[in-house]
Tab-separated table of C-alpha atoms and ligand atoms in Angstrom:
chain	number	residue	atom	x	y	z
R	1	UNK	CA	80.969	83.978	68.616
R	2	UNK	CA	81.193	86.331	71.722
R	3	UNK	CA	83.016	89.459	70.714
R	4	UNK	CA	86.088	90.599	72.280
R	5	UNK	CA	85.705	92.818	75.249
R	6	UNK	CA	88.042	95.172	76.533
R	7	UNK	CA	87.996	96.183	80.385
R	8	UNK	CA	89.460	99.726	80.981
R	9	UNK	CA	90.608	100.597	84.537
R	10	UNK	CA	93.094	102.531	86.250
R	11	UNK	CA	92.353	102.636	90.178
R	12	UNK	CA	92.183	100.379	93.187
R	13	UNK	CA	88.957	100.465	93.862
R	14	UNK	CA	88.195	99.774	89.947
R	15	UNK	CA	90.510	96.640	90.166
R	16	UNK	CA	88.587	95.355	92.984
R	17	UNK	CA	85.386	95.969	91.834
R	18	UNK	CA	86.408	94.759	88.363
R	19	UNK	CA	88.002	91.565	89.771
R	20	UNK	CA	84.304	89.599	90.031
R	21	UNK	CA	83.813	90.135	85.960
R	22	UNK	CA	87.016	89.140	85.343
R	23	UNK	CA	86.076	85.500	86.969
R	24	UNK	CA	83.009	85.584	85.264
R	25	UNK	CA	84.865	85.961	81.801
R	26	UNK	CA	87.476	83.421	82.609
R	27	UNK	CA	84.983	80.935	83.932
R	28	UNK	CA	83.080	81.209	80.471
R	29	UNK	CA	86.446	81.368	78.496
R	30	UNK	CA	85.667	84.963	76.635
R	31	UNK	CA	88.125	86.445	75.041
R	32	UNK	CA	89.256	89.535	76.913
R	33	UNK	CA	91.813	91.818	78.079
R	34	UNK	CA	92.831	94.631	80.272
R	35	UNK	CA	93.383	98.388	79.731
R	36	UNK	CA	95.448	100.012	82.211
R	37	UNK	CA	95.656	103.539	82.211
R	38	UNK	CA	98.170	103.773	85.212
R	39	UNK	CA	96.370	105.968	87.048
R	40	UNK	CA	97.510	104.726	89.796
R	41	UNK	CA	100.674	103.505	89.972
R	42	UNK	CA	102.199	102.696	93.486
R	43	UNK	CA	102.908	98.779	94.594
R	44	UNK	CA	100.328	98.705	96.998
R	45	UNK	CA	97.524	100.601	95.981
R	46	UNK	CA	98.015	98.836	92.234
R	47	UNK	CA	100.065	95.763	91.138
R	48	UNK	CA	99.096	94.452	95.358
R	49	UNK	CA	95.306	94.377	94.354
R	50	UNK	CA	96.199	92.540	91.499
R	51	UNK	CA	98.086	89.860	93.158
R	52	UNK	CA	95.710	89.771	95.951
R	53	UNK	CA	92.668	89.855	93.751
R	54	UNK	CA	94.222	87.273	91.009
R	55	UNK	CA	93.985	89.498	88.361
R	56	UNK	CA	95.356	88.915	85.107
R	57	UNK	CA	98.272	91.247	84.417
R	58	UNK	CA	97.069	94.064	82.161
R	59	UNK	CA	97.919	93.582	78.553
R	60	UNK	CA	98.176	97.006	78.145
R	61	UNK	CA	99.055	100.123	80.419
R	62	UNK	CA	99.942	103.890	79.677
R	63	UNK	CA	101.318	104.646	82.735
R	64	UNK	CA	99.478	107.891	82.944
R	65	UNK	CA	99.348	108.414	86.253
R	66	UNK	CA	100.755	111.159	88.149
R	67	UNK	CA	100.369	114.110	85.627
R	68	UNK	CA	98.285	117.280	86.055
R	69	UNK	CA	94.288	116.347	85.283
R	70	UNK	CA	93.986	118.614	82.216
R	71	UNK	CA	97.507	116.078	80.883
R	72	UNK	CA	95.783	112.811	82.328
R	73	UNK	CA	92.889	113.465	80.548
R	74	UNK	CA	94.252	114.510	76.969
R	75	UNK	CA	96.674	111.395	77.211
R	76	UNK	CA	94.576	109.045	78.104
R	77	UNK	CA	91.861	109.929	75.396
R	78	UNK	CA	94.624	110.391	73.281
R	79	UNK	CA	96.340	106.466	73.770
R	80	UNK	CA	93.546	104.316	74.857
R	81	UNK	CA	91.449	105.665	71.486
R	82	UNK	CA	95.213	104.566	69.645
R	83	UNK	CA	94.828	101.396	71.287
R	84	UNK	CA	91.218	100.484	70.503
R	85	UNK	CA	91.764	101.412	67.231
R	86	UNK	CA	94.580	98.777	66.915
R	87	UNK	CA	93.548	96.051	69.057
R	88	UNK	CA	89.503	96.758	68.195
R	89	UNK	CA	86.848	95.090	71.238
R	90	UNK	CA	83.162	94.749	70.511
R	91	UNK	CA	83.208	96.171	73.903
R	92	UNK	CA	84.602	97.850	76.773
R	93	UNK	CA	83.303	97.879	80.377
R	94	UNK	CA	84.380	100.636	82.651
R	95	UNK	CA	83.590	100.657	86.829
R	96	UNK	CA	82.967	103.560	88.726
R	97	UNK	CA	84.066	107.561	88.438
R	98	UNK	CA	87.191	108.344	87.927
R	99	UNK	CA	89.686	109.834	84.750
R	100	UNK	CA	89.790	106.619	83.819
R	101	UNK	CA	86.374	105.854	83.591
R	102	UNK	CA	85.366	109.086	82.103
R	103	UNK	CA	87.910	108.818	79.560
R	104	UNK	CA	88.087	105.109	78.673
R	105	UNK	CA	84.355	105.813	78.155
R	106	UNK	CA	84.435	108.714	75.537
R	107	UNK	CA	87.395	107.474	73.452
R	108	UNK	CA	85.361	103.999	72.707
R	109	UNK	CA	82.466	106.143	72.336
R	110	UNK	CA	83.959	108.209	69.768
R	111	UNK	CA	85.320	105.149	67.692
R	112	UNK	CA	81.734	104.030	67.905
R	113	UNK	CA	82.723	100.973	70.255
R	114	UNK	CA	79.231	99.982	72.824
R	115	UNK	CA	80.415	101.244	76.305
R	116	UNK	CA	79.193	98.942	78.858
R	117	UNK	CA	79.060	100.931	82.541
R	118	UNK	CA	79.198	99.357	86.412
R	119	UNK	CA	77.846	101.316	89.219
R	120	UNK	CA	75.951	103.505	87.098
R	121	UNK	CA	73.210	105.641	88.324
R	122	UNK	CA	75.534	106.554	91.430
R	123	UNK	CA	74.984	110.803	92.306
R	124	UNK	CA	75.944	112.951	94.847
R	125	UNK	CA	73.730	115.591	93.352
R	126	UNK	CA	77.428	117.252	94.448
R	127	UNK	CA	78.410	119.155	90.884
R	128	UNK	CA	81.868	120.406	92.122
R	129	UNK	CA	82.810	117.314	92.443
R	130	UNK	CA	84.828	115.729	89.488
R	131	UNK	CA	83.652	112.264	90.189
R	132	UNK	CA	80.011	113.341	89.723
R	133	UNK	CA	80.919	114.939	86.866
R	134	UNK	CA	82.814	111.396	85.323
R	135	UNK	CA	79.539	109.768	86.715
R	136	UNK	CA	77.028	111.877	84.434
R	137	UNK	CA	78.864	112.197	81.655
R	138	UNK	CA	79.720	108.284	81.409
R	139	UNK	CA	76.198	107.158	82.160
R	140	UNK	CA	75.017	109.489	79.184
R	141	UNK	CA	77.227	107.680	76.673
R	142	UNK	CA	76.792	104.500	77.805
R	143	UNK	CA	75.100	101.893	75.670
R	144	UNK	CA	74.899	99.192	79.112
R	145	UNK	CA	74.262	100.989	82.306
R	146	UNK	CA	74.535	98.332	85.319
R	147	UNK	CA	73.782	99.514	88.572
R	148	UNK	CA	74.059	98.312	91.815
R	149	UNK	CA	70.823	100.071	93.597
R	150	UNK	CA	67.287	100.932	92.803
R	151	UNK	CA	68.172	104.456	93.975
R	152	UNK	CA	70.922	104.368	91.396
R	153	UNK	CA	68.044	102.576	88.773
R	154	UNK	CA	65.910	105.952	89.558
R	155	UNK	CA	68.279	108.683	88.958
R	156	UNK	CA	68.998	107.278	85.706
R	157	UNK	CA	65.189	107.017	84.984
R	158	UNK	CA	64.582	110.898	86.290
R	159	UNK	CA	67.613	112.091	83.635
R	160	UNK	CA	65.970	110.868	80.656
R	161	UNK	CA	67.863	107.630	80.485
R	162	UNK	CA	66.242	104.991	78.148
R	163	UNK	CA	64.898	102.389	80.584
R	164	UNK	CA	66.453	99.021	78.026
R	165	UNK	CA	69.680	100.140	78.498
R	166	UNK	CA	69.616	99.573	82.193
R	167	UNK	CA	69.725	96.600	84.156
R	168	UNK	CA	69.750	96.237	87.989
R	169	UNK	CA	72.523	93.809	88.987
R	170	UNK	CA	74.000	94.404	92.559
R	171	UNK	CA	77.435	95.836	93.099
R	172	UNK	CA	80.268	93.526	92.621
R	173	UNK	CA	81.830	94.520	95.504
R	174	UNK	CA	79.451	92.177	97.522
R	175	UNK	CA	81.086	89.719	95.107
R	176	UNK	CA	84.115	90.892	95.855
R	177	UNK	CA	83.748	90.719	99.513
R	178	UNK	CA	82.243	86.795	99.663
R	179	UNK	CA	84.956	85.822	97.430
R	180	UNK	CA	87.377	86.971	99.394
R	181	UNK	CA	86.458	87.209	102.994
R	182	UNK	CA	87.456	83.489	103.874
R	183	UNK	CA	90.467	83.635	101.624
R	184	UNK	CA	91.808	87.063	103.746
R	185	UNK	CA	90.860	85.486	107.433
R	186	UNK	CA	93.920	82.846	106.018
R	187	UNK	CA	95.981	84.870	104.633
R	188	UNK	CA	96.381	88.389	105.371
R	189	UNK	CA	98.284	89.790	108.527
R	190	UNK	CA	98.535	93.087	109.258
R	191	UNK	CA	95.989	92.606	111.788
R	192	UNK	CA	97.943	90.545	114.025
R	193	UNK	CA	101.171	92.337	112.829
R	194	UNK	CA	99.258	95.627	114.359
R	195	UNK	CA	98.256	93.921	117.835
R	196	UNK	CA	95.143	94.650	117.338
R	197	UNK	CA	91.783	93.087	118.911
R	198	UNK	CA	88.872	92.494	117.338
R	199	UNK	CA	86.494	95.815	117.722
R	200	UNK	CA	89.198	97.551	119.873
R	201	UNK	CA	90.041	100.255	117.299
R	202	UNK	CA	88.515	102.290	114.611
R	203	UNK	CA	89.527	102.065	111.104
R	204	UNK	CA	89.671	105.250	108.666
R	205	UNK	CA	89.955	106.698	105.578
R	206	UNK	CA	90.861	109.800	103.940
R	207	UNK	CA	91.922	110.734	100.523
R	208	UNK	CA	88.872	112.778	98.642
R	209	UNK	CA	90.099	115.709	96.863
R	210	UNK	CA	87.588	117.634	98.269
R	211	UNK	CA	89.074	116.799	102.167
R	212	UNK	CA	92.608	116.196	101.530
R	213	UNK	CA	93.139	119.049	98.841
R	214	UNK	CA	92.052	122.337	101.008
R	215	UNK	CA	94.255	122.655	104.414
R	216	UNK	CA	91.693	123.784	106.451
R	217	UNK	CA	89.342	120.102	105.838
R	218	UNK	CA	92.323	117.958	106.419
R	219	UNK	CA	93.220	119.873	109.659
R	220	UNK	CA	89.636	119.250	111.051
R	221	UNK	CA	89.126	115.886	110.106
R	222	UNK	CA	92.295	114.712	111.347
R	223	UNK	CA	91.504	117.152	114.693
R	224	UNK	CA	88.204	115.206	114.413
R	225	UNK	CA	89.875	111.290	114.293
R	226	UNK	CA	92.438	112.691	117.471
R	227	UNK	CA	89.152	114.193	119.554
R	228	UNK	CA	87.722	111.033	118.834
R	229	UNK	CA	90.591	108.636	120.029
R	230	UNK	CA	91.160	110.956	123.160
R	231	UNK	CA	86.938	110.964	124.439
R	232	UNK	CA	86.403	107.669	123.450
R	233	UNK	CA	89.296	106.212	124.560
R	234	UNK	CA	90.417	104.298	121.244
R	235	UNK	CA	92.757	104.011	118.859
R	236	UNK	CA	93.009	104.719	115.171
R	237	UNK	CA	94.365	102.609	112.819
R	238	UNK	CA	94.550	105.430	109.345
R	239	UNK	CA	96.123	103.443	106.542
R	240	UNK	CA	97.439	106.541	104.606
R	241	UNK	CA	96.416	107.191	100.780
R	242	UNK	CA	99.712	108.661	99.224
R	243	UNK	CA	97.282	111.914	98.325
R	244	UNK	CA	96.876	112.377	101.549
R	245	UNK	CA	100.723	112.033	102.542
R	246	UNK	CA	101.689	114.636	100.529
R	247	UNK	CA	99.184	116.546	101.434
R	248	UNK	CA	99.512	116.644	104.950
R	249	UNK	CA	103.390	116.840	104.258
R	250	UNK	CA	102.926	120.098	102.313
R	251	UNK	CA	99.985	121.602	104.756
R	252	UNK	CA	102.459	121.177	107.709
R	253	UNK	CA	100.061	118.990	109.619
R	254	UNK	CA	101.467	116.834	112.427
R	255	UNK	CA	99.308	113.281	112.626
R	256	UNK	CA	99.127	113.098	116.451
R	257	UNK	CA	100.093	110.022	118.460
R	258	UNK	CA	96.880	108.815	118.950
R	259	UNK	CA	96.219	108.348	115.372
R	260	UNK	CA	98.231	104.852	113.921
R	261	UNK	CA	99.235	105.955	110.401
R	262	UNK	CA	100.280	102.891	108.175
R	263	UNK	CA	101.233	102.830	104.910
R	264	UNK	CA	97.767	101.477	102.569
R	265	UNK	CA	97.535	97.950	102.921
R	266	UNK	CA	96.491	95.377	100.442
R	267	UNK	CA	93.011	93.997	99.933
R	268	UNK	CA	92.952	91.273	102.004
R	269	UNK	CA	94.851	92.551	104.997
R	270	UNK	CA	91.882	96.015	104.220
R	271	UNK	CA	88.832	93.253	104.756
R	272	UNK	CA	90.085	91.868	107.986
R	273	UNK	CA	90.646	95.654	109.164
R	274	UNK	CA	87.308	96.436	108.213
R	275	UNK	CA	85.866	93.088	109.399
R	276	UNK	CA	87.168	93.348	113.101
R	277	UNK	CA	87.155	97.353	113.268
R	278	UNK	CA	84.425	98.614	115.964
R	279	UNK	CA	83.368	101.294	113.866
R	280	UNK	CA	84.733	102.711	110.308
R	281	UNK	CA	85.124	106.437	109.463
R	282	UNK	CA	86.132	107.046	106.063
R	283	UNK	CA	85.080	109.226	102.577
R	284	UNK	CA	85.958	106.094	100.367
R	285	UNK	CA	83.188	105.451	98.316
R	286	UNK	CA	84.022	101.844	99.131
R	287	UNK	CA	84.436	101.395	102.727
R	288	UNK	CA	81.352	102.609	102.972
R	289	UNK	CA	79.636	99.969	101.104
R	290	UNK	CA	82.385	97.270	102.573
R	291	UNK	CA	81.559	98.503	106.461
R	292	UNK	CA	77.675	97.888	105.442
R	293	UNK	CA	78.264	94.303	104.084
R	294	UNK	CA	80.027	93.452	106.751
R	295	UNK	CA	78.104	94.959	109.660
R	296	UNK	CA	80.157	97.474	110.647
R	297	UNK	CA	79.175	100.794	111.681
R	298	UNK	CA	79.943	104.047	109.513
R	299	UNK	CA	80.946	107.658	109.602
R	300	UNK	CA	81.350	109.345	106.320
R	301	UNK	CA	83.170	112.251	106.725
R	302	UNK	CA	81.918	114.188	103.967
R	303	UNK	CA	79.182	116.529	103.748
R	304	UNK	CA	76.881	114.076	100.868
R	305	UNK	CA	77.446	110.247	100.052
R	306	UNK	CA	76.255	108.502	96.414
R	307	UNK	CA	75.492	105.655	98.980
R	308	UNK	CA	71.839	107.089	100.842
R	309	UNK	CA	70.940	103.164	101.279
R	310	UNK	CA	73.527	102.856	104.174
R	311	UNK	CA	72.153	105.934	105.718
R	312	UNK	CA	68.976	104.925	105.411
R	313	UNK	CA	69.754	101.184	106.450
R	314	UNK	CA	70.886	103.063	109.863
R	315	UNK	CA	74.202	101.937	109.016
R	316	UNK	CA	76.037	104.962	108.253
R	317	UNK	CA	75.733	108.730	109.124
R	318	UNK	CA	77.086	112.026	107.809
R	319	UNK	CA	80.039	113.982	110.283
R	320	UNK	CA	81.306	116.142	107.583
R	321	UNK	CA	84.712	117.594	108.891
R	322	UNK	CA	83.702	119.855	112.210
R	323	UNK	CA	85.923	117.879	114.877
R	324	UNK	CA	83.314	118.110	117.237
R	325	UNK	CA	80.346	116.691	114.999
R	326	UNK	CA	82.946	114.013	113.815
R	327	UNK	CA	83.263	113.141	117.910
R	328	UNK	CA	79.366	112.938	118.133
R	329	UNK	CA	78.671	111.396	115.279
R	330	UNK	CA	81.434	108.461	116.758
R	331	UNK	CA	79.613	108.225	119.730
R	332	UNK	CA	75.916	107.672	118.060
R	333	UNK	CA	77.180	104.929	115.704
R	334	UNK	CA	79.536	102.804	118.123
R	335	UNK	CA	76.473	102.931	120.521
R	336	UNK	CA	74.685	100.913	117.681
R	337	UNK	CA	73.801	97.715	117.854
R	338	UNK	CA	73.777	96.833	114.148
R	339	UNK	CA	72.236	94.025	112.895
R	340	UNK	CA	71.939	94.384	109.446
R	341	UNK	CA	71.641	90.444	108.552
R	342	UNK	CA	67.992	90.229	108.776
R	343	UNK	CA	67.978	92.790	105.811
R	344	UNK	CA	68.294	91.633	102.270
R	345	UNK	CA	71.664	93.783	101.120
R	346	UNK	CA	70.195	96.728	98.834
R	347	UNK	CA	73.515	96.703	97.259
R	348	UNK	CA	73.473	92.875	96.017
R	349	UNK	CA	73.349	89.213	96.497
R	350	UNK	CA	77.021	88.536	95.508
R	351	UNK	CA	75.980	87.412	92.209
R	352	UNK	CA	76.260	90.848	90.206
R	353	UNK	CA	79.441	90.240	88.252
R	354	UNK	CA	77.968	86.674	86.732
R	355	UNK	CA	74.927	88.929	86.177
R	356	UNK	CA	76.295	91.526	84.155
R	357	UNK	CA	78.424	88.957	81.985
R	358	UNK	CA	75.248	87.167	81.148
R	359	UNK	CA	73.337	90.413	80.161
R	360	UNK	CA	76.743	91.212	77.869
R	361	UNK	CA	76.774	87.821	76.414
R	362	UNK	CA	73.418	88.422	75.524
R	363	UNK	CA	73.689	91.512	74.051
R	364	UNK	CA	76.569	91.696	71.929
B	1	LIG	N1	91.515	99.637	100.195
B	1	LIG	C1	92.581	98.751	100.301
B	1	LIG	N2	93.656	99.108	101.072
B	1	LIG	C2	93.708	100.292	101.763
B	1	LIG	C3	92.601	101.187	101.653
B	1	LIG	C4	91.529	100.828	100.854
B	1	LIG	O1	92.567	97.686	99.704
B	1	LIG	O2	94.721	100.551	102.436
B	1	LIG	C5	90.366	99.268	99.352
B	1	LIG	C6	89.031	99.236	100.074
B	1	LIG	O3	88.770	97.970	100.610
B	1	LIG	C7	88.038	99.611	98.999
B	1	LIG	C8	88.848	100.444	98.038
B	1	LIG	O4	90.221	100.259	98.369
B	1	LIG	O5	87.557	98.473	98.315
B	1	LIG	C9	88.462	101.877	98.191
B	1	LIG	O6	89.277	102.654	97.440
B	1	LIG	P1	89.339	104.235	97.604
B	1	LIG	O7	88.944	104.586	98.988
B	1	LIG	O8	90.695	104.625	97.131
B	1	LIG	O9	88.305	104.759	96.522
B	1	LIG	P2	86.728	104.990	96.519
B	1	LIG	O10	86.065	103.743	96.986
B	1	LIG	O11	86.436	106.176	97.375
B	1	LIG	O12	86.434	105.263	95.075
């Protein structure tokens, strides 16, 4: 009999990339259930995913989530190990880079519990950030590394990493994304709510730590997204991470009228955004990836990206936070005429979440 397997998240972007292994579990009846370590904790950017994802309610969650790191951490560690202990998996499977992750990761380590990671492999080769930090440390206690690349395959192979503990899969967020595309063009409507038409604005992103954390980055790249409204004569549709509204709240910094602030939206009502935007700037991790699997054009606005295949792919390019490069670097990609359909996706067929089941199944 399959063990039990415990999934530990705490994020939005973990629920949605976490949302294709849940289906697989259900459609092969294992017995599993969900961690939730409250990380984040507002309607929409938590219990929304779940509702638009169909996600099982979590059987568990800490509510850990707005508390210094140095608490979030010791807490978490401190009553997801209490929980393990008590309601004992022959598994867990973590997603991605964050406290959560990290954390989820070394208390079932500790307890001697196999740690099964998505998206491994992922670097920045950026050490002050924290997420590359979670990324290293998980993938070096982890007893199933699945990654979504064959870049992220050979960064794990150049650190040392044993080669049968790592399978290539895909990202589930193509998963995601296929499952959900045709369900969102139905049902979501913020798009129409907005008056928007179809690649007659330009969707961002902001809420890094790195960016919305240190005045000065925050001031360009929202001088940048204003510059870039105002030359190319479009608007801006910023659904707002609430990081970044208290940020900007405490750093004094006015969002000008040509930027459209909403609050953050659900999934569904995010894909038809993305789908119909004529070009995405962002420093999510995911909209990245999302823009590039659906055809989209990109500007990261970070200095680095753990996703070189949508660079590379032509599909995305690096602005960083100097308004004027952020202007330029709007101008290069909207002049783009992606096509990135005749290329098989590096980051998956769709099928990854089935995929990493079946290697767990396997396994354990
Ligand atoms: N997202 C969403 N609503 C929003 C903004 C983002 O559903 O208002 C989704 C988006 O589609 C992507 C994920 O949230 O799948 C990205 O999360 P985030 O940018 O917070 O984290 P990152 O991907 O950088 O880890």
């Amino acid at each position: 009999m399959t063990p039990k397997i415990a999934i530990i998240l705490g994020t939005r972007p973990e629920i949605i990339k976490m949302s294709p292994i849940v289906k697989a579990f259900q459609n092969r009846a294992i017995d599993f259930f969900i961690l939730h370590t409250g990380q984040h904790y507002s309607y929409e950017l938590d219990k929304k995913m779940f509702e638009d994802l169909g996600v099982p309610a979590p059987k568990y969650n800490l509510h850990i989530g707005g508390e210094p790191y140095r608490k979030q951490v010791g807490f978490m560690i401190r009553d997801v190990s209490n929980i393990l202990k008590k309601d004992r998996p022959g598994a867990i499977i973590v997603q991605g880079d964050t406290t959560s992750v990290l954390t989820g990761a070394l208390s079932a380590n500790k307890l001697g519990i196999p740690v099964a990671h998505h998206e491994a492999g992922l670097r920045s080769h950026d050490l002050s950030m924290l997420e590359e930090e979670n990324r290293i440390i998980t993938d070096h206690i982890s007893d199933y590394l699945f990654v979504p690349t064959k870049d992220a395959l050979k960064n794990l192979i150049e650190e040392g990493i044993d080669e049968e503990k790592v399978f290539l899969t895909g990202n589930t967020i193509v998963d995601t994304v296929i499952q959900n595309v045709k369900i969102a063009e139905t049902k979501a409507t913020k798009f129409k709510e907005l008056g928007l038409i179809p690649k007659g604005y330009i969707l961002a992103s902001v809420h890094r730590a790195e960016n919305v954390d240190v005045k000065e980055r925050l001031f360009c790249i929202i001088e940048g997204l204003e510059m870039t409204a105002k030359k190319i004569g479009i608007s801006v549709v910023l659904p707002l991470h609430p990081r970044t509204s208290i940020r900007l709240k405490e750093f004094n910094i006015a969002i000008p009228s040509s930027i459209h602030c909403i609050d953050p939206v659900g999934f569904l009502d995010l894909l038809v955004l993305e789908k119909n935007a004529a070009l995405i700037m962002t420093d999510s991790g995911g909209l990245q990836e999302e823009a590039f699997i659906l055809n989209v054009p990109c500007v990261t606005l970070r200095d680095n990206t753990e996703r070189p295949e949508t660079i590379k792919y032509g599909a995305n390019i690096l602005a960083g936070t100097n308004p004027e490069t952020i202007v330029q670097s709007a101008r290069v990609m909207m002049e783009k005429n992606l096509n990135l359909t005749t290329h098989d996706n590096p980051f998956g067929d769709g099928r990854a979440g089935e995929r990493i089941v079946d290697i767990l199944l396997k396994s354990l």
